[in-house]
XYZ file of C-alpha atoms in Angstrom:
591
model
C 0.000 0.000 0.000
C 2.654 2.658 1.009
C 4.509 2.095 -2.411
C 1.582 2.589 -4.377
C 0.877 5.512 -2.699
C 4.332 7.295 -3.091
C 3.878 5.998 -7.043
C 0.849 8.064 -6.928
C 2.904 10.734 -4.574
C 5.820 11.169 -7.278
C 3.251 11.319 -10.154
C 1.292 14.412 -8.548
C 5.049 16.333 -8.131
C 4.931 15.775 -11.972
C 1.781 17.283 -12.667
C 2.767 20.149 -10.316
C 6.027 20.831 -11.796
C 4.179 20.852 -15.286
C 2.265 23.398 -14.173
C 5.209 25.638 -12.650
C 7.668 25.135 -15.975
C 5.345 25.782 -18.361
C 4.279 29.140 -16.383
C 6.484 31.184 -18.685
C 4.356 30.581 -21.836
C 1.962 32.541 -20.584
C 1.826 36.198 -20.366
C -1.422 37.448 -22.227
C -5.243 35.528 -21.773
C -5.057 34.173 -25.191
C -1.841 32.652 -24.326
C -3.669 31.374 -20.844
C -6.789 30.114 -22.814
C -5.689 28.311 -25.782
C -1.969 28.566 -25.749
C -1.373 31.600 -28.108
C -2.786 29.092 -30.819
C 0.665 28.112 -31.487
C 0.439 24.356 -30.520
C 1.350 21.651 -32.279
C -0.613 18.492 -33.635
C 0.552 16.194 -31.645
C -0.497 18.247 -28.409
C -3.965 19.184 -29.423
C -4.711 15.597 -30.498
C -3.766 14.445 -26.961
C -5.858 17.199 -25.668
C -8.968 16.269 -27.621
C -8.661 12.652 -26.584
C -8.326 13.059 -23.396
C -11.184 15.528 -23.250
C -13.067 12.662 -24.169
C -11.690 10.348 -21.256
C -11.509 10.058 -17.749
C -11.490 7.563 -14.777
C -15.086 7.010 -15.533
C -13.227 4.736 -18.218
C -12.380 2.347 -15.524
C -14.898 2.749 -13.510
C -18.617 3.097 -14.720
C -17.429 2.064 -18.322
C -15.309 -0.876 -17.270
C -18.218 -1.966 -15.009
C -20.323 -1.630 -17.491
C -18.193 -3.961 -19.867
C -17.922 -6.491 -16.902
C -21.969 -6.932 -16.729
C -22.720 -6.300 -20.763
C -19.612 -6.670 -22.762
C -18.932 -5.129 -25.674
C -22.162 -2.682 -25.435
C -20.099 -0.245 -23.758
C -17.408 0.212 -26.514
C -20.335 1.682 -28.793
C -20.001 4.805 -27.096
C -16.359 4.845 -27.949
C -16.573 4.315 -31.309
C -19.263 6.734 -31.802
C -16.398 9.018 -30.417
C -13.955 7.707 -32.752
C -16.589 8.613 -35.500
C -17.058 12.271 -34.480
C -13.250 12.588 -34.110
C -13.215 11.259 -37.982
C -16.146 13.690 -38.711
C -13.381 16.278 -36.517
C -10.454 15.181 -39.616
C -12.553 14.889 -42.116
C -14.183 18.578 -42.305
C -14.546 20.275 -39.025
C -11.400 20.471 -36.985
C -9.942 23.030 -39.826
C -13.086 25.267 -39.764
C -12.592 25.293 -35.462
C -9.214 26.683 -35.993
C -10.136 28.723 -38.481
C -12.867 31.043 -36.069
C -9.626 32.648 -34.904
C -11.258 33.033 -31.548
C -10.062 32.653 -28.226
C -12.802 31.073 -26.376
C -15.843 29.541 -28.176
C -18.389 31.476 -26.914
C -16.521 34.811 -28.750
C -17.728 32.294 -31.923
C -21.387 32.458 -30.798
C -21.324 35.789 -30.368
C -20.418 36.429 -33.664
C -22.938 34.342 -34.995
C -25.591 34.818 -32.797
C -25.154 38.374 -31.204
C -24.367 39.748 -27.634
C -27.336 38.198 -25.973
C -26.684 34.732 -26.930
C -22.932 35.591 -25.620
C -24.336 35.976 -22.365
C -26.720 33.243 -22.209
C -24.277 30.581 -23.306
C -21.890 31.699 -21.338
C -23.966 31.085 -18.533
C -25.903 28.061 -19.491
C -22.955 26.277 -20.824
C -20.446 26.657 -17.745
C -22.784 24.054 -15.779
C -22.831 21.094 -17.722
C -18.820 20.990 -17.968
C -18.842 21.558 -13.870
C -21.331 18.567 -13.020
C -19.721 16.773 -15.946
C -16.180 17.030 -13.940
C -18.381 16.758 -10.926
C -18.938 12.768 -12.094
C -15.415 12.241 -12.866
C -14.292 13.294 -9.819
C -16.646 11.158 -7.954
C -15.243 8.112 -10.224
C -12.048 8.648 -9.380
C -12.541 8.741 -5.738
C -14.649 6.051 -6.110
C -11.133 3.606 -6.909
C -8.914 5.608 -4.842
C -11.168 5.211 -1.746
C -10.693 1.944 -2.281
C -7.286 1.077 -2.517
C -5.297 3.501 -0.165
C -8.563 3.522 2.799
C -9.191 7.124 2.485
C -13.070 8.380 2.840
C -14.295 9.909 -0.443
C -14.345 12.965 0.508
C -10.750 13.883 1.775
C -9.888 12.046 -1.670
C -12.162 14.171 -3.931
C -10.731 17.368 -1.868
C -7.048 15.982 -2.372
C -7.441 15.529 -6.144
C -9.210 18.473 -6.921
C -6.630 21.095 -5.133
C -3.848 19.225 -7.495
C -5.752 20.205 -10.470
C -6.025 23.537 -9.215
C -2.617 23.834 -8.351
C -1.354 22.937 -11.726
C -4.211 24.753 -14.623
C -4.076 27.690 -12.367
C 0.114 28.293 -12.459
C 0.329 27.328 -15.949
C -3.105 27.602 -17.628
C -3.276 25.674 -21.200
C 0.176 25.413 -21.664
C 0.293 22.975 -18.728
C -3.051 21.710 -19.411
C -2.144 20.596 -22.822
C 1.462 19.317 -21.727
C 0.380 17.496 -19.086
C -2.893 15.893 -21.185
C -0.046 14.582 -23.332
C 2.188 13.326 -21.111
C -1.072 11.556 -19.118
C -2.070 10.100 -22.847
C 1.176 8.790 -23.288
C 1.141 7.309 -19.850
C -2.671 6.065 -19.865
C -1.710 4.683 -23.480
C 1.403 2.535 -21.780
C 0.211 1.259 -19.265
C -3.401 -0.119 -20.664
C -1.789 -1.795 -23.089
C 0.145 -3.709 -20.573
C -2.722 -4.625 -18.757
C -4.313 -5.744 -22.107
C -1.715 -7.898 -23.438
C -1.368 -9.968 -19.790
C -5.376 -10.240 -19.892
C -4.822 -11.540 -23.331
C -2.430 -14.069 -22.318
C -4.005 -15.099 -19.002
C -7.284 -15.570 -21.004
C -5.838 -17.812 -23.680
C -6.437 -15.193 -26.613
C -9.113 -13.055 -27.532
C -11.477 -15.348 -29.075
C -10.810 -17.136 -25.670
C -12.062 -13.717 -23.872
C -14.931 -13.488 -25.665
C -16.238 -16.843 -25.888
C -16.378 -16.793 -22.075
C -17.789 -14.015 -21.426
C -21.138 -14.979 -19.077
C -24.477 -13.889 -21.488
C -28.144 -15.117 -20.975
C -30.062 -16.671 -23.352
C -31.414 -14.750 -26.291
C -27.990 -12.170 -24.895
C -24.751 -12.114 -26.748
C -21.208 -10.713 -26.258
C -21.978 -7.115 -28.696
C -26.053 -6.319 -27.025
C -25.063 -7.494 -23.850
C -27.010 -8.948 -20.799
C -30.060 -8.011 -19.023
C -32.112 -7.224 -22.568
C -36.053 -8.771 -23.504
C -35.955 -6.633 -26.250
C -32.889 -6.281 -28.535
C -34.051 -3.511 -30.803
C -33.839 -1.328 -27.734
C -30.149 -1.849 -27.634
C -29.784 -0.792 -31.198
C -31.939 2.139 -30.589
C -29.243 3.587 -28.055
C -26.562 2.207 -30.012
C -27.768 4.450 -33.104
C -28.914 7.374 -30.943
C -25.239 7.259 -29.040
C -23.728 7.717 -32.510
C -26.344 11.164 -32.967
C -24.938 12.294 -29.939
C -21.391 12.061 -29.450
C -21.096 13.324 -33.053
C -22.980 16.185 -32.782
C -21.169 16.639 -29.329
C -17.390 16.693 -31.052
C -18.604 18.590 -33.795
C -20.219 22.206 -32.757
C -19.060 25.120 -31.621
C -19.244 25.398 -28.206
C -16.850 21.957 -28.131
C -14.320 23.329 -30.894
C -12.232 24.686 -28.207
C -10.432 21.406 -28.183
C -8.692 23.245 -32.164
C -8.364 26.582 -30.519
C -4.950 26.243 -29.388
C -3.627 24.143 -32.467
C -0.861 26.571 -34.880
C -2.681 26.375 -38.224
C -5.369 24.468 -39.967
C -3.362 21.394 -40.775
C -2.283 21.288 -37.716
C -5.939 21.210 -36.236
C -6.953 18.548 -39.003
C -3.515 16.171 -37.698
C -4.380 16.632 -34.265
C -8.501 15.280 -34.995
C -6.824 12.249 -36.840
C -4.389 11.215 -33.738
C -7.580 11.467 -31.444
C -9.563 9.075 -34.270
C -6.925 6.243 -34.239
C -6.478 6.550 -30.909
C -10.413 6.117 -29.744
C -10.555 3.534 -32.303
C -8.030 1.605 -30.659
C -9.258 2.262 -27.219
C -12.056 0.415 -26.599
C -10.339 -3.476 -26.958
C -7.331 -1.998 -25.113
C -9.622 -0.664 -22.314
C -11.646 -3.046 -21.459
C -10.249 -6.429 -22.502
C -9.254 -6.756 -18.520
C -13.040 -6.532 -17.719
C -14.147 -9.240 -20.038
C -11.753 -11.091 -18.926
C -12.321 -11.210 -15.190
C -16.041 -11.457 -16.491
C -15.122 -14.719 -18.171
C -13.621 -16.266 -15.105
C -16.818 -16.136 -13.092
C -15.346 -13.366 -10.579
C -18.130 -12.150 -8.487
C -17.424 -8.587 -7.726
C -20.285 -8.267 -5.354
C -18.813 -10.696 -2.986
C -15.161 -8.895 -3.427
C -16.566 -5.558 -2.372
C -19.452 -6.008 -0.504
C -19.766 -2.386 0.595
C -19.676 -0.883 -2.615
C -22.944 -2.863 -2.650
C -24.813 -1.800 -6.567
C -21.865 -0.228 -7.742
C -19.229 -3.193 -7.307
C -18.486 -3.439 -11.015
C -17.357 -0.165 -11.020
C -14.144 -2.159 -9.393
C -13.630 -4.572 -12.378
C -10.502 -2.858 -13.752
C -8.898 -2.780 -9.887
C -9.505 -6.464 -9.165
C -7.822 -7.544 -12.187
C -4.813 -4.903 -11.674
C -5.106 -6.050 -8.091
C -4.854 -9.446 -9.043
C -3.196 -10.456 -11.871
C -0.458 -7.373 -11.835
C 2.833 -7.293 -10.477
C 3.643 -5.232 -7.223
C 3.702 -1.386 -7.734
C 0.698 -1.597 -11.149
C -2.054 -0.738 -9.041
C -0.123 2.513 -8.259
C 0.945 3.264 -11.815
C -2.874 2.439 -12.731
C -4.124 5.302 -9.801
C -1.326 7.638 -11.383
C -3.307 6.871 -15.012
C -6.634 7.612 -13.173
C -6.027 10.527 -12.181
C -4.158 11.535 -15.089
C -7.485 10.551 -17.206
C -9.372 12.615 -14.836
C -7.527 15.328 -14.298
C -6.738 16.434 -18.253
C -11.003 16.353 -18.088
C -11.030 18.930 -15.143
C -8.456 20.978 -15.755
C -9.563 21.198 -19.507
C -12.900 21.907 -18.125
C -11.165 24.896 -15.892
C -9.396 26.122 -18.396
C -12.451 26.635 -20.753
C -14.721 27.903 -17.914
C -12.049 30.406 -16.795
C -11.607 31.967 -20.698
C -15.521 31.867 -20.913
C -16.018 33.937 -17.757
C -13.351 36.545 -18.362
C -13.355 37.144 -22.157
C -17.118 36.749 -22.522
C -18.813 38.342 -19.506
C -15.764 39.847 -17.355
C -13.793 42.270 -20.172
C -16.952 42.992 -22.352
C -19.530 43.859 -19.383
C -17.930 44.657 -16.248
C -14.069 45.356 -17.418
C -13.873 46.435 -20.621
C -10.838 48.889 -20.574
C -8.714 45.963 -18.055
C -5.389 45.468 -18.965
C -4.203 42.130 -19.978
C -1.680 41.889 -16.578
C -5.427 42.159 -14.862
C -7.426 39.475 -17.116
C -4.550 37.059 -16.681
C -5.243 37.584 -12.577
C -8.677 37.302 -12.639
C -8.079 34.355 -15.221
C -6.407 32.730 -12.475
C -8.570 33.499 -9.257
C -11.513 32.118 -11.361
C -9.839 28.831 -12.314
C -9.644 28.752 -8.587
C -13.190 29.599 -8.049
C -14.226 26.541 -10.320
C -12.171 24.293 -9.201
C -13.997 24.462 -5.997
C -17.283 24.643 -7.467
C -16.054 21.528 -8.926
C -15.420 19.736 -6.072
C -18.443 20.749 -4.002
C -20.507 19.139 -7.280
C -18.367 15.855 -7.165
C -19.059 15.618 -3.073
C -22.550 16.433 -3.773
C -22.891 13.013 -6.374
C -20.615 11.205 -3.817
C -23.876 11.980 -1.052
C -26.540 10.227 -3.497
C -26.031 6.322 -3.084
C -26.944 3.502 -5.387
C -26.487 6.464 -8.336
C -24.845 4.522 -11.117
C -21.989 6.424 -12.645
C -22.780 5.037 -16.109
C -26.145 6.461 -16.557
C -25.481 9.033 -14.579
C -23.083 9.956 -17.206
C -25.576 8.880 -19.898
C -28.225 11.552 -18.482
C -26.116 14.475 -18.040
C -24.916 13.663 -22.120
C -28.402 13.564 -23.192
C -30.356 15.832 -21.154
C -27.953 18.528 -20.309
C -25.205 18.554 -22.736
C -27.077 17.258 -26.002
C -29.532 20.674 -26.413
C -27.278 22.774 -25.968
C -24.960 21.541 -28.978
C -27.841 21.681 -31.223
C -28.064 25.411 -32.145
C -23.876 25.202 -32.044
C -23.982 22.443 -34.561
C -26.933 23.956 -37.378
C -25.798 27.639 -36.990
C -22.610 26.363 -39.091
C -24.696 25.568 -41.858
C -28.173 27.191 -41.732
C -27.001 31.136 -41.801
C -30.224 32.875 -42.306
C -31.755 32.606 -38.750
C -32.761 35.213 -36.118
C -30.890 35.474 -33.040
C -33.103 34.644 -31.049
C -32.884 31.107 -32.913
C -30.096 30.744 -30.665
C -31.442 31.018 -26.900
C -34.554 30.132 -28.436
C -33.506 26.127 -28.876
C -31.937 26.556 -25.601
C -35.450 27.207 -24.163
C -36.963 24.373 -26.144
C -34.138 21.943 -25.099
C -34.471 22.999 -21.505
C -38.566 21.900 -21.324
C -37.853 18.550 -23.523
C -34.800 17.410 -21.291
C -37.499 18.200 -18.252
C -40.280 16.201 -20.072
C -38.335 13.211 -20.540
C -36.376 13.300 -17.124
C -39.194 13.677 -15.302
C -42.726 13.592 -16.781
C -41.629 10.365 -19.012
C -41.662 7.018 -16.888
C -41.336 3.458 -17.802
C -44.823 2.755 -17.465
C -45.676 5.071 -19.956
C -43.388 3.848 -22.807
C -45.029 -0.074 -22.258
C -48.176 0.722 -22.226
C -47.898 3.186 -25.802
C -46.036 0.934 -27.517
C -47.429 -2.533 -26.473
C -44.373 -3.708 -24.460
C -44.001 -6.287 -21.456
C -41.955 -4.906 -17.913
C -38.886 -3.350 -19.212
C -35.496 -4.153 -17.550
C -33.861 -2.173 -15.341
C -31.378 -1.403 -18.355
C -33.840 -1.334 -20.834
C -35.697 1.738 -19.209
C -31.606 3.149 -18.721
C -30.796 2.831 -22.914
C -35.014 3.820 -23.968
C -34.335 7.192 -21.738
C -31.290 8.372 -23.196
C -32.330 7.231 -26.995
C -36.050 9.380 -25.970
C -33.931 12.380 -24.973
C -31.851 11.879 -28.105
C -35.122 11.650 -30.036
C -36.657 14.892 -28.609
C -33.991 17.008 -29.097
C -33.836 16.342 -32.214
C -37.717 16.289 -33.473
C -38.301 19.472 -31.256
C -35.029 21.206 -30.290
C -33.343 20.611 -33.790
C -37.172 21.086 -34.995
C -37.661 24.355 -33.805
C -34.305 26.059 -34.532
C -34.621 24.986 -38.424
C -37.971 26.201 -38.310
C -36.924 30.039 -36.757
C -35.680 30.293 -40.179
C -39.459 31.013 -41.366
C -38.786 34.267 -39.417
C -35.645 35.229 -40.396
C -35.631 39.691 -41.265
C -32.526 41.289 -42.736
C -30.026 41.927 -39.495
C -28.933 45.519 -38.850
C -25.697 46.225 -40.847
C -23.339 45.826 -37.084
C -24.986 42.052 -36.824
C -24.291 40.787 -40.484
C -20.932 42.396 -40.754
C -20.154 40.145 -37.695
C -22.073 36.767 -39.345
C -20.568 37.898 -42.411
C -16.987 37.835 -40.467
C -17.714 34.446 -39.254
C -18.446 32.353 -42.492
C -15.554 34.306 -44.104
C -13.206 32.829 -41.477
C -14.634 29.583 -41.517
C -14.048 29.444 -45.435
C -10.269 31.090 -44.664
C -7.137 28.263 -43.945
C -5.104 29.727 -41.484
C -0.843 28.869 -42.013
C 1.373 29.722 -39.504
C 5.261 29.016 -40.439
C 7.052 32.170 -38.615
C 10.709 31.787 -37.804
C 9.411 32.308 -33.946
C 7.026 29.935 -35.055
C 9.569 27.627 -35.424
C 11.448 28.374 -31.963
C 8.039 27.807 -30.095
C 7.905 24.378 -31.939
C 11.259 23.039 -31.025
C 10.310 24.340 -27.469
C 7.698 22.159 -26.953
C 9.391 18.925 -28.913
C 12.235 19.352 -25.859
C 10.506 19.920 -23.189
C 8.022 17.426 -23.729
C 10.162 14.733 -24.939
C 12.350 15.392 -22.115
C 10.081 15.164 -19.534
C 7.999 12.114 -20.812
C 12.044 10.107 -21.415
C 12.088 10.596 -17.560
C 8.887 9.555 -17.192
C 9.391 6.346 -18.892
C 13.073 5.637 -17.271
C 11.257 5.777 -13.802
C 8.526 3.502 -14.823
C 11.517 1.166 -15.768
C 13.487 1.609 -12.713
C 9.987 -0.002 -11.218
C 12.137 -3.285 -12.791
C 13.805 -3.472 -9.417
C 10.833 -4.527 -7.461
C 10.157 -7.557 -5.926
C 8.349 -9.264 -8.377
C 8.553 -12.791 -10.671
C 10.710 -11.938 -13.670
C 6.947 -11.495 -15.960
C 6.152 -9.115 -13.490
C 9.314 -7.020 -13.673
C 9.212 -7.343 -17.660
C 6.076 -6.067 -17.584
C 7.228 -2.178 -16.287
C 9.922 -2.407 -18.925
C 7.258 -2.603 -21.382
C 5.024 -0.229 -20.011
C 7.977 2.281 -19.003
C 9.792 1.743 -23.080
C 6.230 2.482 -24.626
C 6.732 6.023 -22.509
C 10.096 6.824 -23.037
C 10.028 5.687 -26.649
C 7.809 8.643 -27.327
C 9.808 10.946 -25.315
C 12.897 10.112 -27.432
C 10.689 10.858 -30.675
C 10.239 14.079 -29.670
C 13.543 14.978 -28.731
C 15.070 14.212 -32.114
C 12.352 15.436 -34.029
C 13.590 18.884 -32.700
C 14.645 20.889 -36.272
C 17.395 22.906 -36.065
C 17.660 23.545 -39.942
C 17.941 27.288 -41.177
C 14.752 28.943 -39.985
C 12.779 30.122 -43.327
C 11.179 33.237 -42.336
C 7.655 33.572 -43.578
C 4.494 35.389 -42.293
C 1.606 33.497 -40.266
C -1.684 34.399 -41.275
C -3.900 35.747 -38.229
C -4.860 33.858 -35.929
């Protein structure tokens, strides 16, 4: 116990001294919010991934994949889809809004009032969405060192602070990296000895406990099959409209030029795609072998397969993994919050704080206030995540599900169309929000389970039957009403006043405008980040190596070379991809 707790010990120093180098990058708010926008591919993509993961991976997800096998990796491959949608067309036009926060984007689309309504309705969703992760996290944690939940929700969250507050995105970014690199290593080690304790992955699979009428892909716990391919298709609506609006383009923001932006949407494609058998194969596996989680941790009572990915690190990993696998945790986690602080911060300041109560503050002051209200969100943050942590038997995955669907969905919708549908009125914008607001209430709380048997003819539904039809009804509604009723505000479009098109006019121009950036300080900043990087992930991986020296069989000691090469590998890339040709001055194109 004590060395996986100085593992996870040495790994929060890390983070921390992330935070403190990369403190010099930053010296205006654009440079705080999205790094300048002078990042490189290979940073944003890790950034955008890891937006899009969090210990809720292996804990409500892996659970989930313990009890209904490969259901769960739908959701992940829907994300892997909107990351190709990302490459394929949008991830250029994010970069290409030349904004520094996203909401500066739906201003100029939609006009000062929607500025101030989505600043405010939007800052919620990502606080109770970090709220959940938080409360996963502590959930494996708790479990493994004996703290109480709350002193480790406290405990994690001040660490985040610590580190987006003294470096804002620089260190966000860096560290979401250097986490990505770390998460990357060390699931794929914990795959590959699942793999060979199971006999293979056919082996995996064709032990995996189902119930009659059930298989491996729908899952257990079904009567009706079509439901699952209901959600399945609905999941896909969502998470691609989710990685592919406005308000969740920040993730392209901070990348140095178009291509750069359409490189970084590829990395987080291949590496989603790949996720999913990497992630989970540990849960299928311990499902296979007739482990009973319930009787392992009895007080976790309805949420014991949220341990799946612990008992088999637990288990069938050599001294000092469960650590590494904490460090990875909270690594997943943390590149979610402090992502999430990050964005709220820029919101707050450049949308309501310089344009309504400041608007002649110096940038010395914005970066302050930047700072003091990454602070004030972090907290928020935490108070949220002890809040979940106080309502027992709540399962994390629909939990997660709802707050997607019901909360998050909506608000995408009016984010999403205004990109293509350009003669609407403003109020089209708030508008949808309105609309989105009364569905998500109608279906969370007027909607039951008796009501969707009786109109459609259907016996008792399952517990997880009424879970997936809820979600796919949200998904439904928003789209027949909320998408409904923003399409149709275009029956009431009237010719904007000539302030209000200029700025629409602005924003389509700039969407339609790549954006190259290949300055000779361009170049400097580049072969900054390669070394510093590179040099601090090659550390990373040579003390994951020195974890060779445990006490453990000779598997178990090969094992942390593997896992520690995989991170130093990349560290090494880095360092020699540092150019030091003849710089070739030429102008960057604003940004």
């Amino acid at each position: 116990m004590e060395l996986n707790t100085l593992v996870v010990g040495i790994y929060f120093l890390f983070l921390i001294a992330i935070g403190w180098m990369f403190r010099t990058f930053t010296s205006t708010t654009s440079d705080y919010f999205r790094g300048g926008g002078s990042m490189l591919w290979w940073m944003v993509g890790a950034t955008a991934f890891m937006t899009q993961f969090s210990a809720w991976t292996f804990t409500g997800a892996a659970g989930k994949a313990y009890s209904d096998g490969m259901a769960v990796a739908m959701i992940f491959v829907a994300n892997a889809f909107g990351y190709f949608m990302n490459y394929a067309y949008f991830a250029p036009k994010f970069r290409q809004l030349r904004v520094v926060t996203v909401i500066e984007a739906i201003r100029m689309r939609f006009g000062k009032q929607n500025e101030q309504v989505f600043t405010w309705s939007s800052m919620p969703n990502s606080i109770v969405s970090a709220g959940v992760w938080l409360n996963a996290l502590a959930i494996i944690a708790s479990g493994i060192f004996g703290f109480d939940m709350e002193t480790t929700i406290v405990v994690t969250g001040l660490v985040v602070l610590v580190m987006s507050v003294t470096g804002g995105s620089w260190a966000v970014i860096a560290s979401d990296f250097m986490q990505m690199v770390i998460i990357m290593a060390v699931t794929i080690t914990c795959a590959v000895v699942a793999i060979i304790q199971g006999g293979g992955v056919g082996e995996i699979v064709s032990n995996f406990p189902v119930q009659e009428g059930a298989s491996f892909v729908s899952g257990n716990d079904l009567n009706y099959v079509s439901i699952f391919g209901i959600w399945a298709f609905f999941i896909f609506v969502k998470q691609f409209s989710i990685t592919n609006n406005m308000l969740n383009s920040y993730r392209y923001l901070a990348a140095k030029d178009s291509k750069n932006a359409k490189k970084a949407a590829l990395l987080a494609c291949v590496l989603m795609t790949m996720g999913p058998m990497i992630w989970f194969m540990p849960s299928w596996f311990i499902a296979g072998q007739g482990v009973d989680l319930a009787l392992q941790y009895p007080e976790a009572g309805s949420k014991a397969g949220d341990f799946a990915y612990l008992y088999f690190v637990q288990e069938y990993m050599p001294a000092g993994m469960v650590g590494l696998l904490i460090a990875a945790m909270f690594a997943a986690t943390m590149s979610s919050m402090d992502s999430g602080l990050n964005r709220n911060s820029g919101i707050f300041v450049k949308n309501f704080y310089e344009p309504i109560l400041r608007p002649q503050a110096t940038e010395q002051e914005l970066v302050t206030v930047s700072k003091i209200t990454s602070a004030v969100f972090g907290v928020a943050i935490i108070l949220i995540a002890l809040f979940i942590n106080s309502l027992k038997g709540l399962s994390l995955f629909d939990t997660m599900m709802y707050v997607g669907a019901l909360i998050g969905f909506p608000m995408t919708i009016p984010a999403f169309l205004g990109f293509f549908i350009k003669k609407t009125p403003d109020w089209a914008g708030w508008g949808t929000l309105v609309v989105g607001g009364i569905v998500s209430y109608t279906v969370g709380f007027a909607i039951n389970a008796d009501m969707v048997t009786s109109w459609f003819d259907l016996e008792t539904l399952t517990k997880r039957e009424w879970a997936d039809l809820k979600v796919a009804i949200g998904l439904i509604g928003h789209i027949v009403f909320t998408g409904g009723f923003f399409i149709v505000s275009t029956l009431f479009y009237k010719p904007l006043s000539e302030a209000r098109q200029k700025d629409v006019d602005k924003f389509f121009e700039n969407l339609d405008t790549p954006l190259v950036s290949e300055s000779s300080e361009q170049k400097k900043l580049d072969n900054k980040q390669r070394k510093m990087l590179g040099t601090l992930i090659a550390v990373a991986g040579a003390g994951i190596m020195a974890m060779f020296l445990l006490p453990n069989p000779l598997w178990g000691r090969f094992v942390f070379i593997l896992c520690g090469a995989i991170v130093a590998g990349v560290g090494v890339l880095l360092i020699k991809a540092v150019d030091e040709k003849p710089e070739v001055v030429q102008t960057a194109t604003e940004s």
